[in-house]
mmCIF file of C-alpha atoms in Angstrom:
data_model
loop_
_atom_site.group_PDB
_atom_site.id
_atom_site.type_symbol
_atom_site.label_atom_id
_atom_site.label_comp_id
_atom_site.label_asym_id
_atom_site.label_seq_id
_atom_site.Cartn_x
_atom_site.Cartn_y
_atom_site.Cartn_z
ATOM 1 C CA UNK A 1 0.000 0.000 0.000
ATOM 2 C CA UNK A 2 1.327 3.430 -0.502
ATOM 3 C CA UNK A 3 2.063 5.848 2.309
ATOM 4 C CA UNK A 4 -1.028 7.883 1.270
ATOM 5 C CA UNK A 5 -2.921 5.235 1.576
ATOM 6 C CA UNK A 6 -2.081 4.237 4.797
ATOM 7 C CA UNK A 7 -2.236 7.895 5.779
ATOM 8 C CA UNK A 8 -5.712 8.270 5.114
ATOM 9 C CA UNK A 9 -6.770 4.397 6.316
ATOM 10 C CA UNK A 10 -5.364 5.843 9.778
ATOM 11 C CA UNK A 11 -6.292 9.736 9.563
ATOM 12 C CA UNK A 12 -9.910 8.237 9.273
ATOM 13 C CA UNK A 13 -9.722 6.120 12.276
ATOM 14 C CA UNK A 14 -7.872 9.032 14.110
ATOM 15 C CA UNK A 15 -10.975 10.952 13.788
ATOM 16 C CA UNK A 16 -13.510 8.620 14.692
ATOM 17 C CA UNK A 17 -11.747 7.340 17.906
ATOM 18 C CA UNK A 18 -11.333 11.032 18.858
ATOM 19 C CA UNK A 19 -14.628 12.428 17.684
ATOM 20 C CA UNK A 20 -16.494 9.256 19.712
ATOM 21 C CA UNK A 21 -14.303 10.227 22.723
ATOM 22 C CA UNK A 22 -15.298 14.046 22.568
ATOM 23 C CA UNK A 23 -19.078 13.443 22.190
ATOM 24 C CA UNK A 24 -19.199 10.677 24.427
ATOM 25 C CA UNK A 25 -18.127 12.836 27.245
ATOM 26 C CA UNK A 26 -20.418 16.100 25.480
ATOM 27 C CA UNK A 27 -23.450 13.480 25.589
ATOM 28 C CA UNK A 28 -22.657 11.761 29.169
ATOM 29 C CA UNK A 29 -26.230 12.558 30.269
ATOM 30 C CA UNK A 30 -27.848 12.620 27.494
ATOM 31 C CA UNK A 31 -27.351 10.135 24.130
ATOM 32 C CA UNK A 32 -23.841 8.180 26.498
ATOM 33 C CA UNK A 33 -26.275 7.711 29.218
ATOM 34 C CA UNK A 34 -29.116 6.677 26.206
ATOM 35 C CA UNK A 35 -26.858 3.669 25.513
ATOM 36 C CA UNK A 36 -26.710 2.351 28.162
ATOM 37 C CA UNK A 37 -30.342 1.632 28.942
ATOM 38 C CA UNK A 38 -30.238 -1.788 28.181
ATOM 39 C CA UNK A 39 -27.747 -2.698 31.250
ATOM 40 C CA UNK A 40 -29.445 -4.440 34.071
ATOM 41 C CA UNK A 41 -30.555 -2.793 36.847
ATOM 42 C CA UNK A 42 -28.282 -4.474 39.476
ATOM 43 C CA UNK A 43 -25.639 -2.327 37.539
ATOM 44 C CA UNK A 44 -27.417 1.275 37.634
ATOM 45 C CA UNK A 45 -29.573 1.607 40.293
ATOM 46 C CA UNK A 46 -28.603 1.655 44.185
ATOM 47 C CA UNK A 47 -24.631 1.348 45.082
ATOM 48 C CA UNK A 48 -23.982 1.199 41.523
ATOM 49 C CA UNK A 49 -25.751 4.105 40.452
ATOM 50 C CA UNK A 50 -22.391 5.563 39.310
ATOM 51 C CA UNK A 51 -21.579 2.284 37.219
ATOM 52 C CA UNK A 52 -22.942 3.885 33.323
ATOM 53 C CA UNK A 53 -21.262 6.823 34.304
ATOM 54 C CA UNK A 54 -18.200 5.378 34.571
ATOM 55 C CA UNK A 55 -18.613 2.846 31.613
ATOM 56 C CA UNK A 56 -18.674 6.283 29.627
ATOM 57 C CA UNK A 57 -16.453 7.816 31.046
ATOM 58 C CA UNK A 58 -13.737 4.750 30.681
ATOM 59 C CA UNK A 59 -14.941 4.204 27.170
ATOM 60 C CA UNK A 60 -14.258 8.010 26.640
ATOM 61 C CA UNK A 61 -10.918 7.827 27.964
ATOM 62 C CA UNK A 62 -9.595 4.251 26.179
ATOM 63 C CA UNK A 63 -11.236 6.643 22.699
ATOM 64 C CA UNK A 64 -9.122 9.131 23.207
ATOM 65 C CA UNK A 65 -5.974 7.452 23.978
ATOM 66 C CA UNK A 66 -6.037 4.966 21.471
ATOM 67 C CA UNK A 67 -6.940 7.785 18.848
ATOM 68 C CA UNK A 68 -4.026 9.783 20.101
ATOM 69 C CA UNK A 69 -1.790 6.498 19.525
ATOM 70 C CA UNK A 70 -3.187 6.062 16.291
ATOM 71 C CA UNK A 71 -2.385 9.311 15.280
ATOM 72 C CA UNK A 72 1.113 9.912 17.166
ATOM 73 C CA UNK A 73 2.658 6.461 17.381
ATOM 74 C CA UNK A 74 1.266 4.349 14.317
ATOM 75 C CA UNK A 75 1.909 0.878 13.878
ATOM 76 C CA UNK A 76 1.145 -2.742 14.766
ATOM 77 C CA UNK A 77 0.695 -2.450 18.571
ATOM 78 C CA UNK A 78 -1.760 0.392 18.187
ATOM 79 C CA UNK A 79 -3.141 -1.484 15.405
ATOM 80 C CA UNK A 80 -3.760 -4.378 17.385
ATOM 81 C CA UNK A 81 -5.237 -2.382 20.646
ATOM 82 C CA UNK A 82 -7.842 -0.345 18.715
ATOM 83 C CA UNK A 83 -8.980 -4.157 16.818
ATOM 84 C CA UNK A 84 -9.195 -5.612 20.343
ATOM 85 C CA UNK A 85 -10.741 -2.646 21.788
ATOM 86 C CA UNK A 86 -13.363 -2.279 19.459
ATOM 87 C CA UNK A 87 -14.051 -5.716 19.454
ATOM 88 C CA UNK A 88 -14.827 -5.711 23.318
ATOM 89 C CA UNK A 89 -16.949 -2.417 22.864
ATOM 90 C CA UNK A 90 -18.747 -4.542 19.784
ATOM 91 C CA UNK A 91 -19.487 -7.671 22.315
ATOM 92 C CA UNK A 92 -20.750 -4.946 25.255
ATOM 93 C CA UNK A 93 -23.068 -3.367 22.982
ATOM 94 C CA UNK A 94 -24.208 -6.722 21.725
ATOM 95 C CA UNK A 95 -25.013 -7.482 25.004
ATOM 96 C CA UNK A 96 -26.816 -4.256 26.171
ATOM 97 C CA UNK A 97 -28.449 -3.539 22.920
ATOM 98 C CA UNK A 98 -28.541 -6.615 20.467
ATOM 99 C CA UNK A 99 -31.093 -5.214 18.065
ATOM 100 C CA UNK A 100 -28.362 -2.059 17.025
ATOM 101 C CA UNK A 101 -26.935 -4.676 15.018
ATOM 102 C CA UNK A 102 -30.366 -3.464 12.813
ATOM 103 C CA UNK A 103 -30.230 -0.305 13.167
ATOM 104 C CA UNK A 104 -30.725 2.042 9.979
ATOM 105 C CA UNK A 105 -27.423 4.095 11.087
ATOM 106 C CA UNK A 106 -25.393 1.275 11.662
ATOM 107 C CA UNK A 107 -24.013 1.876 14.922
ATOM 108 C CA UNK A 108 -22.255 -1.486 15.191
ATOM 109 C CA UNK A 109 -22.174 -2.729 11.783
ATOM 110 C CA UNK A 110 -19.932 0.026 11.363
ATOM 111 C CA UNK A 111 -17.131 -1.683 13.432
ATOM 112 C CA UNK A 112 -16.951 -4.670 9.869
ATOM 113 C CA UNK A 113 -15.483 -1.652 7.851
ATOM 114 C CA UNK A 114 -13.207 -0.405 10.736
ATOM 115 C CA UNK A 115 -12.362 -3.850 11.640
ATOM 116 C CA UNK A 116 -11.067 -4.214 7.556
ATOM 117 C CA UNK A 117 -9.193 -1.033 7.657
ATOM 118 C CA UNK A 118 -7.046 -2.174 10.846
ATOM 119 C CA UNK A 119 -6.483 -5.684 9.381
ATOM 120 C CA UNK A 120 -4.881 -4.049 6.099
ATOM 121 C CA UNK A 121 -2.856 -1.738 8.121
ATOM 122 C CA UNK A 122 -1.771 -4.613 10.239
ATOM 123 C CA UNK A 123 -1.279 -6.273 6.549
ATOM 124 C CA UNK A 124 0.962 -3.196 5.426
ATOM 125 C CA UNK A 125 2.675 -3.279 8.500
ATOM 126 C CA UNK A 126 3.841 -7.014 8.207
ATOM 127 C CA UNK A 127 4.646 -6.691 4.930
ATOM 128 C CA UNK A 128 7.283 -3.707 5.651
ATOM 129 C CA UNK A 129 8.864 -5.420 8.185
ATOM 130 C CA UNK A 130 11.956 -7.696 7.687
#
């Protein structure tokens, strides 16, 4: 793959990591807390009121600092992070909301594309090392 390429594979998934980090923390009582609706109540009523809260406010943070790692220190460790970290975010929402799997704006399905892009970075990556 060329270095433009690449470049723009990983300035797109800069941007979403970041932008989902920004509004998740813009939206933690409104469309964050939304999301999280589905969760049981054991986990957000009583001593764990403050559990969604922090779910966000993790998921903000792990966002942000693999979009930052993405866009500062490229290459197959972040690679591999942001695949495994989406892909526990995927199963969550699974769990908490099954049927977004069918929803019109593709809130999960999106992940199949992203999931693509980091598997022919990790691709490019192996195939410019020695």
């Amino acid at each position: 793959m060329n270095h433009t390429s690449a470049r723009l594979l990983r300035g797109s998934l800069v941007a979403v990591w970041l932008a989902t980090a920004v509004v998740s923390v813009w939206e933690l009582h409104g469309q964050s807390r939304e999301l999280l609706t589905g969760l049981p109540s054991g986990w957000t009523t009583g001593n764990a009121a403050w559990l969604p809260m922090a779910i966000i406010l993790a998921g903000a943070a792990a966002d942000a600092v693999l979009g930052l790692w993405l866009a500062l220190r490229p290459g197959r460790s972040a690679y591999l992070a942001a695949l495994v970290l989406m892909g526990a975010m995927t199963l969550l929402a699974t769990f908490i909301h099954p049927a977004w799997w069918l929803h019109p704006l593709g809130p999960l399905t999106k992940n199949l594309p992203i999931a693509a892009i980091l598997l022919v970075l990790l691709q490019d990556e192996r195939a410019k090392s020695p």
